[in-house]
Amino acid sequence: MSTLSRRAFLATGAAATSSSLWPALANGAEDAAKFKLGLVTYNVPKDWDLPTILKVCKDVGIAAVECRTTHKHGVECSLTADQRKDVKKQFADAGVVFWGCGTVCEFHSADPSVVKKNVEDCKAFVKLVHDIGGTGVKVRPNGIPKGGDEQKTFEQIGKALRECGKAADDAGVEIWVEVHGAVTQLPKNMKTIMEACGHKQVGVTWNSNGTDIANKSVAAGFEMLKPYIKSCHINDLTNDAKGTYPYRELFKLLRDTGYDRYTLCEVGTAYDVEKGTAFLKGYKKLWDELVKG
């Protein structure tokens, strides 16, 4: 299982020095697992500026943030060198890990020029993440072109990802391929894409999709993708009690593999700061309970 990059480790260490501010990280769930709770800015805090996101994360006990592109936080490739230094300092001062950037770069198009542009966009995000001191860049497939050949498309995606992986390797960061899109989100198909890529810096973001489930379990799909899991998105944790997604099982599988990174809250509803803070406090409490098993 991949471990935290040096930059993320140092940032995590900085967060640990502020553990008195994060009592929830000192017991319970932290004793049960090596991984921590993070937050994707899609969509709970998408309308919050970066200082607000960091303050809420610090107050709630959320350890890391993945900054999804187009949101109010403004962590984008357009930032100047000085602005990137400022973002890096804001994360460090808050004791919150900048996990990386969530992009919409995708490589399944039947038009080679579109694929090439997405590769170049990904490379720009690689530099951004490097400059701010993050660990990875999240990309995705978004299905198969209408009438396209599945296997050829998987190979095309894998080839593009290999090029992104080379750029990431040079920068000391990673590429995380979100298990996403019709057809491409099936674990067996994502495994094929990963095999077609074959680059050590490229892995997957487990995305907690309904299509992960077979016979009320995610174990089979998890086993297929286990060697590639470098990040993890989670959504509505109440789905465990509803029987619609087995988060308790997923967290056990992550514990058993020694996963020591983040499970990042990615919930589709945007909130104002007051309601969002309350939501995240409740989410953290439920996360703690589920992680304990």
mmCIF file of C-alpha atoms in Angstrom:
data_model
loop_
_atom_site.group_PDB
_atom_site.id
_atom_site.type_symbol
_atom_site.label_atom_id
_atom_site.label_comp_id
_atom_site.label_asym_id
_atom_site.label_seq_id
_atom_site.Cartn_x
_atom_site.Cartn_y
_atom_site.Cartn_z
ATOM 1 C CA MET A 1 0.000 0.000 0.000
ATOM 2 C CA SER A 2 1.351 3.384 -0.924
ATOM 3 C CA THR A 3 2.193 5.709 1.929
ATOM 4 C CA LEU A 4 2.013 9.465 2.319
ATOM 5 C CA SER A 5 4.453 11.522 0.311
ATOM 6 C CA ARG A 6 7.173 13.367 2.226
ATOM 7 C CA ARG A 7 5.335 16.666 1.800
ATOM 8 C CA ALA A 8 2.050 15.218 3.029
ATOM 9 C CA PHE A 9 3.869 13.503 5.921
ATOM 10 C CA LEU A 10 5.423 16.773 7.011
ATOM 11 C CA ALA A 11 2.074 18.534 6.750
ATOM 12 C CA THR A 12 0.442 15.774 8.775
ATOM 13 C CA GLY A 13 3.176 16.164 11.350
ATOM 14 C CA ALA A 14 2.430 19.853 11.570
ATOM 15 C CA ALA A 15 -1.211 19.039 12.125
ATOM 16 C CA ALA A 16 -0.284 16.644 14.909
ATOM 17 C CA THR A 17 1.398 19.468 16.824
ATOM 18 C CA SER A 18 -2.022 21.092 16.995
ATOM 19 C CA SER A 19 -3.723 17.938 18.274
ATOM 20 C CA SER A 20 -5.137 19.800 21.255
ATOM 21 C CA LEU A 21 -7.361 21.578 18.746
ATOM 22 C CA TRP A 22 -8.461 18.240 17.240
ATOM 23 C CA PRO A 23 -9.523 16.057 20.191
ATOM 24 C CA ALA A 24 -11.406 13.689 17.880
ATOM 25 C CA LEU A 25 -8.162 12.749 16.134
ATOM 26 C CA ALA A 26 -6.598 11.527 19.348
ATOM 27 C CA ASN A 27 -8.874 8.621 20.131
ATOM 28 C CA GLY A 28 -11.533 6.260 18.887
ATOM 29 C CA ALA A 29 -11.402 6.074 15.121
ATOM 30 C CA GLU A 30 -7.727 7.003 15.084
ATOM 31 C CA ASP A 31 -6.978 3.932 17.183
ATOM 32 C CA ALA A 32 -8.970 1.762 14.786
ATOM 33 C CA ALA A 33 -7.415 2.890 11.512
ATOM 34 C CA LYS A 34 -4.369 4.606 10.078
ATOM 35 C CA PHE A 35 -6.410 6.716 7.677
ATOM 36 C CA LYS A 36 -8.076 10.023 8.458
ATOM 37 C CA LEU A 37 -11.097 11.998 7.326
ATOM 38 C CA GLY A 38 -10.589 14.553 4.565
ATOM 39 C CA LEU A 39 -12.837 16.816 2.516
ATOM 40 C CA VAL A 40 -13.342 17.350 -1.209
ATOM 41 C CA THR A 41 -14.640 20.834 -1.956
ATOM 42 C CA TYR A 42 -17.284 19.180 -4.157
ATOM 43 C CA ASN A 43 -19.782 20.277 -2.946
ATOM 44 C CA VAL A 44 -20.290 21.029 0.766
ATOM 45 C CA PRO A 45 -17.858 24.013 0.864
ATOM 46 C CA LYS A 46 -17.771 24.897 -2.833
ATOM 47 C CA ASP A 47 -18.932 28.458 -2.102
ATOM 48 C CA TRP A 48 -16.509 29.054 0.800
ATOM 49 C CA ASP A 49 -13.211 30.871 0.416
ATOM 50 C CA LEU A 50 -10.017 29.080 1.395
ATOM 51 C CA PRO A 51 -9.580 30.647 4.869
ATOM 52 C CA THR A 52 -13.125 29.568 5.738
ATOM 53 C CA ILE A 53 -12.568 26.012 4.506
ATOM 54 C CA LEU A 54 -9.390 25.723 6.557
ATOM 55 C CA LYS A 55 -10.966 27.189 9.700
ATOM 56 C CA VAL A 56 -13.928 24.822 9.524
ATOM 57 C CA CYS A 57 -11.694 21.809 8.873
ATOM 58 C CA LYS A 58 -9.535 22.722 11.856
ATOM 59 C CA ASP A 59 -12.576 23.209 14.097
ATOM 60 C CA VAL A 60 -14.304 19.995 12.996
ATOM 61 C CA GLY A 61 -11.226 17.754 12.930
ATOM 62 C CA ILE A 62 -10.910 17.207 9.190
ATOM 63 C CA ALA A 63 -7.311 16.443 8.346
ATOM 64 C CA ALA A 64 -6.954 17.159 4.617
ATOM 65 C CA VAL A 65 -8.570 18.941 1.678
ATOM 66 C CA GLU A 66 -8.770 18.097 -2.016
ATOM 67 C CA CYS A 67 -9.471 21.335 -3.881
ATOM 68 C CA ARG A 68 -11.847 20.655 -6.728
ATOM 69 C CA THR A 69 -11.400 23.012 -9.660
ATOM 70 C CA THR A 70 -13.909 25.861 -10.369
ATOM 71 C CA HIS A 71 -14.804 26.429 -6.712
ATOM 72 C CA LYS A 72 -14.534 29.624 -4.668
ATOM 73 C CA HIS A 73 -11.320 28.562 -2.910
ATOM 74 C CA GLY A 74 -9.468 29.704 -6.053
ATOM 75 C CA VAL A 75 -6.740 27.059 -5.990
ATOM 76 C CA GLU A 76 -6.269 27.032 -9.764
ATOM 77 C CA CYS A 77 -3.489 26.886 -12.323
ATOM 78 C CA SER A 78 -3.850 30.644 -12.870
ATOM 79 C CA LEU A 79 -2.241 31.383 -9.487
ATOM 80 C CA THR A 80 1.048 33.230 -9.619
ATOM 81 C CA ALA A 81 4.171 31.932 -7.888
ATOM 82 C CA ASP A 82 3.589 34.250 -4.921
ATOM 83 C CA GLN A 83 -0.066 33.237 -4.674
ATOM 84 C CA ARG A 84 0.937 29.569 -4.640
ATOM 85 C CA LYS A 85 3.338 30.267 -1.785
ATOM 86 C CA ASP A 86 0.519 31.999 0.088
ATOM 87 C CA VAL A 87 -1.846 29.038 -0.366
ATOM 88 C CA LYS A 88 0.853 26.680 0.858
ATOM 89 C CA LYS A 89 1.380 28.867 3.926
ATOM 90 C CA GLN A 90 -2.336 29.038 4.667
ATOM 91 C CA PHE A 91 -2.569 25.247 4.757
ATOM 92 C CA ALA A 92 0.549 24.958 6.911
ATOM 93 C CA ASP A 93 -0.627 27.624 9.347
ATOM 94 C CA ALA A 94 -3.996 25.880 9.697
ATOM 95 C CA GLY A 95 -2.411 22.474 10.287
ATOM 96 C CA VAL A 96 -4.513 21.032 7.451
ATOM 97 C CA VAL A 97 -2.992 18.898 4.696
ATOM 98 C CA PHE A 98 -3.291 20.091 1.111
ATOM 99 C CA TRP A 99 -4.002 16.656 -0.348
ATOM 100 C CA GLY A 100 -4.166 17.770 -3.973
ATOM 101 C CA CYS A 101 -6.355 19.075 -6.789
ATOM 102 C CA GLY A 102 -9.545 17.547 -8.118
ATOM 103 C CA THR A 103 -9.658 18.191 -11.848
ATOM 104 C CA VAL A 104 -12.047 17.346 -14.667
ATOM 105 C CA CYS A 105 -9.238 16.164 -16.942
ATOM 106 C CA GLU A 106 -10.478 13.131 -18.886
ATOM 107 C CA PHE A 107 -9.005 11.093 -21.697
ATOM 108 C CA HIS A 108 -11.759 9.064 -23.339
ATOM 109 C CA SER A 109 -12.682 11.428 -26.212
ATOM 110 C CA ALA A 110 -12.654 10.109 -29.787
ATOM 111 C CA ASP A 111 -10.959 13.374 -30.800
ATOM 112 C CA PRO A 112 -7.155 13.145 -30.273
ATOM 113 C CA SER A 113 -6.851 16.915 -29.937
ATOM 114 C CA VAL A 114 -9.264 16.875 -26.991
ATOM 115 C CA VAL A 115 -7.275 14.116 -25.317
ATOM 116 C CA LYS A 116 -4.044 16.029 -25.872
ATOM 117 C CA LYS A 117 -5.505 19.207 -24.342
ATOM 118 C CA ASN A 118 -6.626 17.271 -21.282
ATOM 119 C CA VAL A 119 -3.156 15.787 -20.890
ATOM 120 C CA GLU A 120 -1.619 19.266 -21.034
ATOM 121 C CA ASP A 121 -4.190 20.573 -18.544
ATOM 122 C CA CYS A 122 -3.301 17.706 -16.221
ATOM 123 C CA LYS A 123 0.383 18.599 -16.472
ATOM 124 C CA ALA A 124 -0.441 22.175 -15.446
ATOM 125 C CA PHE A 125 -2.245 20.863 -12.357
ATOM 126 C CA VAL A 126 0.745 18.633 -11.608
ATOM 127 C CA LYS A 127 2.923 21.746 -11.397
ATOM 128 C CA LEU A 128 0.339 23.515 -9.241
ATOM 129 C CA VAL A 129 0.164 20.628 -6.779
ATOM 130 C CA HIS A 130 3.951 20.430 -6.678
ATOM 131 C CA ASP A 131 4.265 24.142 -5.981
ATOM 132 C CA ILE A 132 1.737 24.073 -3.133
ATOM 133 C CA GLY A 133 3.198 20.919 -1.626
ATOM 134 C CA GLY A 134 0.371 18.463 -2.285
ATOM 135 C CA THR A 135 0.434 14.788 -3.097
ATOM 136 C CA GLY A 136 -1.666 14.240 -6.215
ATOM 137 C CA VAL A 137 -3.921 15.295 -9.053
ATOM 138 C CA LYS A 138 -7.320 13.682 -9.419
ATOM 139 C CA VAL A 139 -8.436 12.975 -12.990
ATOM 140 C CA ARG A 140 -11.199 10.803 -14.403
ATOM 141 C CA PRO A 141 -12.618 8.912 -17.293
ATOM 142 C CA ASN A 142 -16.200 9.903 -18.003
ATOM 143 C CA GLY A 143 -17.501 6.930 -19.891
ATOM 144 C CA ILE A 144 -17.046 5.700 -23.455
ATOM 145 C CA PRO A 145 -17.699 7.747 -26.622
ATOM 146 C CA LYS A 146 -20.994 6.862 -28.268
ATOM 147 C CA GLY A 147 -20.405 3.890 -30.515
ATOM 148 C CA GLY A 148 -16.807 3.586 -29.317
ATOM 149 C CA ASP A 149 -14.924 0.352 -28.781
ATOM 150 C CA GLU A 150 -14.560 -0.257 -25.053
ATOM 151 C CA GLN A 151 -11.207 -2.019 -25.077
ATOM 152 C CA LYS A 152 -9.617 0.500 -27.441
ATOM 153 C CA THR A 153 -10.926 3.329 -25.285
ATOM 154 C CA PHE A 154 -9.517 1.741 -22.141
ATOM 155 C CA GLU A 155 -6.136 1.446 -23.861
ATOM 156 C CA GLN A 156 -6.351 5.068 -25.037
ATOM 157 C CA ILE A 157 -7.117 6.276 -21.515
ATOM 158 C CA GLY A 158 -4.277 4.199 -20.123
ATOM 159 C CA LYS A 159 -1.803 5.600 -22.647
ATOM 160 C CA ALA A 160 -2.797 9.188 -21.834
ATOM 161 C CA LEU A 161 -2.510 8.450 -18.131
ATOM 162 C CA ARG A 162 0.995 7.099 -18.666
ATOM 163 C CA GLU A 163 2.026 10.437 -20.116
ATOM 164 C CA CYS A 164 0.477 12.228 -17.143
ATOM 165 C CA GLY A 165 2.236 9.795 -14.833
ATOM 166 C CA LYS A 166 5.616 10.644 -16.317
ATOM 167 C CA ALA A 167 5.032 14.339 -15.682
ATOM 168 C CA ALA A 168 3.859 13.588 -12.154
ATOM 169 C CA ASP A 169 6.913 11.435 -11.499
ATOM 170 C CA ASP A 170 9.204 14.267 -12.557
ATOM 171 C CA ALA A 171 7.383 16.595 -10.157
ATOM 172 C CA GLY A 172 7.285 14.139 -7.266
ATOM 173 C CA VAL A 173 3.478 13.867 -7.172
ATOM 174 C CA GLU A 174 0.879 11.296 -8.205
ATOM 175 C CA ILE A 175 -2.097 10.915 -10.551
ATOM 176 C CA TRP A 176 -5.325 9.594 -9.045
ATOM 177 C CA VAL A 177 -7.874 8.255 -11.524
ATOM 178 C CA GLU A 178 -11.359 8.569 -10.081
ATOM 179 C CA VAL A 179 -13.420 5.421 -10.550
ATOM 180 C CA HIS A 180 -15.983 7.361 -12.542
ATOM 181 C CA GLY A 181 -18.271 7.365 -15.577
ATOM 182 C CA ALA A 182 -20.684 4.943 -17.168
ATOM 183 C CA VAL A 183 -18.867 1.710 -18.055
ATOM 184 C CA THR A 184 -15.485 3.028 -16.871
ATOM 185 C CA GLN A 185 -16.571 3.075 -13.220
ATOM 186 C CA LEU A 186 -16.947 -0.699 -13.130
ATOM 187 C CA PRO A 187 -14.014 -2.034 -11.092
ATOM 188 C CA LYS A 188 -13.068 -4.632 -13.709
ATOM 189 C CA ASN A 189 -12.879 -1.924 -16.391
ATOM 190 C CA MET A 190 -10.898 0.443 -14.197
ATOM 191 C CA LYS A 191 -8.478 -2.396 -13.533
ATOM 192 C CA THR A 192 -8.061 -2.804 -17.306
ATOM 193 C CA ILE A 193 -7.324 0.925 -17.610
ATOM 194 C CA MET A 194 -4.736 0.715 -14.844
ATOM 195 C CA GLU A 195 -3.080 -2.249 -16.525
ATOM 196 C CA ALA A 196 -3.001 -0.354 -19.821
ATOM 197 C CA CYS A 197 -1.352 2.575 -18.036
ATOM 198 C CA GLY A 198 1.235 0.660 -16.072
ATOM 199 C CA HIS A 199 2.890 3.660 -14.426
ATOM 200 C CA LYS A 200 3.844 3.580 -10.760
ATOM 201 C CA GLN A 201 2.737 7.169 -10.121
ATOM 202 C CA VAL A 202 -0.783 6.507 -11.411
ATOM 203 C CA GLY A 203 -3.395 4.916 -9.193
ATOM 204 C CA VAL A 204 -7.091 5.233 -8.471
ATOM 205 C CA THR A 205 -9.396 7.194 -6.260
ATOM 206 C CA TRP A 206 -11.972 4.750 -4.929
ATOM 207 C CA ASN A 207 -15.235 6.615 -5.465
ATOM 208 C CA SER A 208 -17.878 4.737 -3.443
ATOM 209 C CA ASN A 209 -20.164 4.066 -6.419
ATOM 210 C CA GLY A 210 -23.248 1.893 -6.283
ATOM 211 C CA THR A 211 -21.699 -0.170 -9.071
ATOM 212 C CA ASP A 212 -18.982 -1.291 -6.634
ATOM 213 C CA ILE A 213 -21.517 -3.532 -4.930
ATOM 214 C CA ALA A 214 -22.045 -7.207 -5.717
ATOM 215 C CA ASN A 215 -24.121 -9.374 -3.379
ATOM 216 C CA LYS A 216 -24.316 -6.490 -0.890
ATOM 217 C CA SER A 217 -20.521 -6.326 -0.668
ATOM 218 C CA VAL A 218 -17.730 -4.245 -2.200
ATOM 219 C CA ALA A 219 -15.067 -6.841 -1.427
ATOM 220 C CA ALA A 220 -14.734 -8.241 -4.958
ATOM 221 C CA GLY A 221 -14.345 -4.837 -6.603
ATOM 222 C CA PHE A 222 -12.027 -3.678 -3.850
ATOM 223 C CA GLU A 223 -9.812 -6.704 -4.370
ATOM 224 C CA MET A 224 -9.508 -5.888 -8.090
ATOM 225 C CA LEU A 225 -8.403 -2.319 -7.413
ATOM 226 C CA LYS A 226 -6.574 -2.775 -4.117
ATOM 227 C CA PRO A 227 -3.063 -2.524 -5.639
ATOM 228 C CA TYR A 228 -3.954 0.824 -7.210
ATOM 229 C CA ILE A 229 -5.851 2.657 -4.448
ATOM 230 C CA LYS A 230 -4.065 5.918 -3.628
ATOM 231 C CA SER A 231 -7.031 8.024 -2.491
ATOM 232 C CA CYS A 232 -10.665 7.470 -1.523
ATOM 233 C CA HIS A 233 -13.861 9.477 -1.890
ATOM 234 C CA ILE A 234 -16.825 8.754 0.363
ATOM 235 C CA ASN A 235 -20.294 10.249 0.165
ATOM 236 C CA ASP A 236 -23.472 9.841 2.241
ATOM 237 C CA LEU A 237 -22.391 7.752 5.219
ATOM 238 C CA THR A 238 -26.003 7.164 6.262
ATOM 239 C CA ASN A 239 -26.143 4.803 3.282
ATOM 240 C CA ASP A 240 -24.511 2.186 5.490
ATOM 241 C CA ALA A 241 -27.489 2.041 7.849
ATOM 242 C CA LYS A 242 -29.868 2.194 4.882
ATOM 243 C CA GLY A 243 -28.166 -0.822 3.362
ATOM 244 C CA THR A 244 -27.356 1.016 0.126
ATOM 245 C CA TYR A 245 -23.560 1.229 0.547
ATOM 246 C CA PRO A 246 -21.503 -0.819 3.028
ATOM 247 C CA TYR A 247 -19.179 1.813 4.461
ATOM 248 C CA ARG A 248 -18.405 -0.225 7.555
ATOM 249 C CA GLU A 249 -17.145 -2.991 5.276
ATOM 250 C CA LEU A 250 -15.197 -0.547 3.085
ATOM 251 C CA PHE A 251 -13.465 0.942 6.112
ATOM 252 C CA LYS A 252 -12.569 -2.541 7.361
ATOM 253 C CA LEU A 253 -11.090 -3.383 3.964
ATOM 254 C CA LEU A 254 -9.046 -0.180 4.064
ATOM 255 C CA ARG A 255 -7.886 -0.946 7.609
ATOM 256 C CA ASP A 256 -6.919 -4.486 6.669
ATOM 257 C CA THR A 257 -4.778 -3.282 3.749
ATOM 258 C CA GLY A 258 -2.969 -0.746 5.944
ATOM 259 C CA TYR A 259 -4.360 2.212 4.013
ATOM 260 C CA ASP A 260 -2.856 5.255 5.740
ATOM 261 C CA ARG A 261 -4.115 8.183 3.701
ATOM 262 C CA TYR A 262 -7.539 9.862 3.627
ATOM 263 C CA THR A 263 -11.180 9.063 3.036
ATOM 264 C CA LEU A 264 -12.522 12.334 1.677
ATOM 265 C CA CYS A 265 -16.095 13.516 2.097
ATOM 266 C CA GLU A 266 -17.593 14.252 -1.330
ATOM 267 C CA VAL A 267 -21.258 15.106 -0.905
ATOM 268 C CA GLY A 268 -23.262 16.765 -3.660
ATOM 269 C CA THR A 269 -25.071 19.363 -1.547
ATOM 270 C CA ALA A 270 -23.609 22.847 -1.045
ATOM 271 C CA TYR A 271 -24.166 24.557 2.324
ATOM 272 C CA ASP A 272 -23.636 27.958 3.840
ATOM 273 C CA VAL A 273 -20.895 28.050 6.456
ATOM 274 C CA GLU A 274 -23.111 27.608 9.530
ATOM 275 C CA LYS A 275 -25.095 24.686 8.141
ATOM 276 C CA GLY A 276 -22.037 23.194 6.502
ATOM 277 C CA THR A 277 -20.102 23.230 9.759
ATOM 278 C CA ALA A 278 -22.961 21.487 11.536
ATOM 279 C CA PHE A 279 -23.216 18.939 8.727
ATOM 280 C CA LEU A 280 -19.497 18.184 8.844
ATOM 281 C CA LYS A 281 -19.524 17.785 12.626
ATOM 282 C CA GLY A 282 -22.285 15.205 12.287
ATOM 283 C CA TYR A 283 -20.452 13.569 9.390
ATOM 284 C CA LYS A 284 -17.248 13.316 11.442
ATOM 285 C CA LYS A 285 -19.131 11.706 14.323
ATOM 286 C CA LEU A 286 -20.685 9.081 12.041
ATOM 287 C CA TRP A 287 -17.333 8.513 10.311
ATOM 288 C CA ASP A 288 -15.735 7.835 13.709
ATOM 289 C CA GLU A 289 -18.395 5.249 14.506
ATOM 290 C CA LEU A 290 -18.127 3.456 11.161
ATOM 291 C CA VAL A 291 -14.335 3.350 11.216
ATOM 292 C CA LYS A 292 -14.379 1.582 14.561
ATOM 293 C CA GLY A 293 -16.265 -1.267 12.876
#
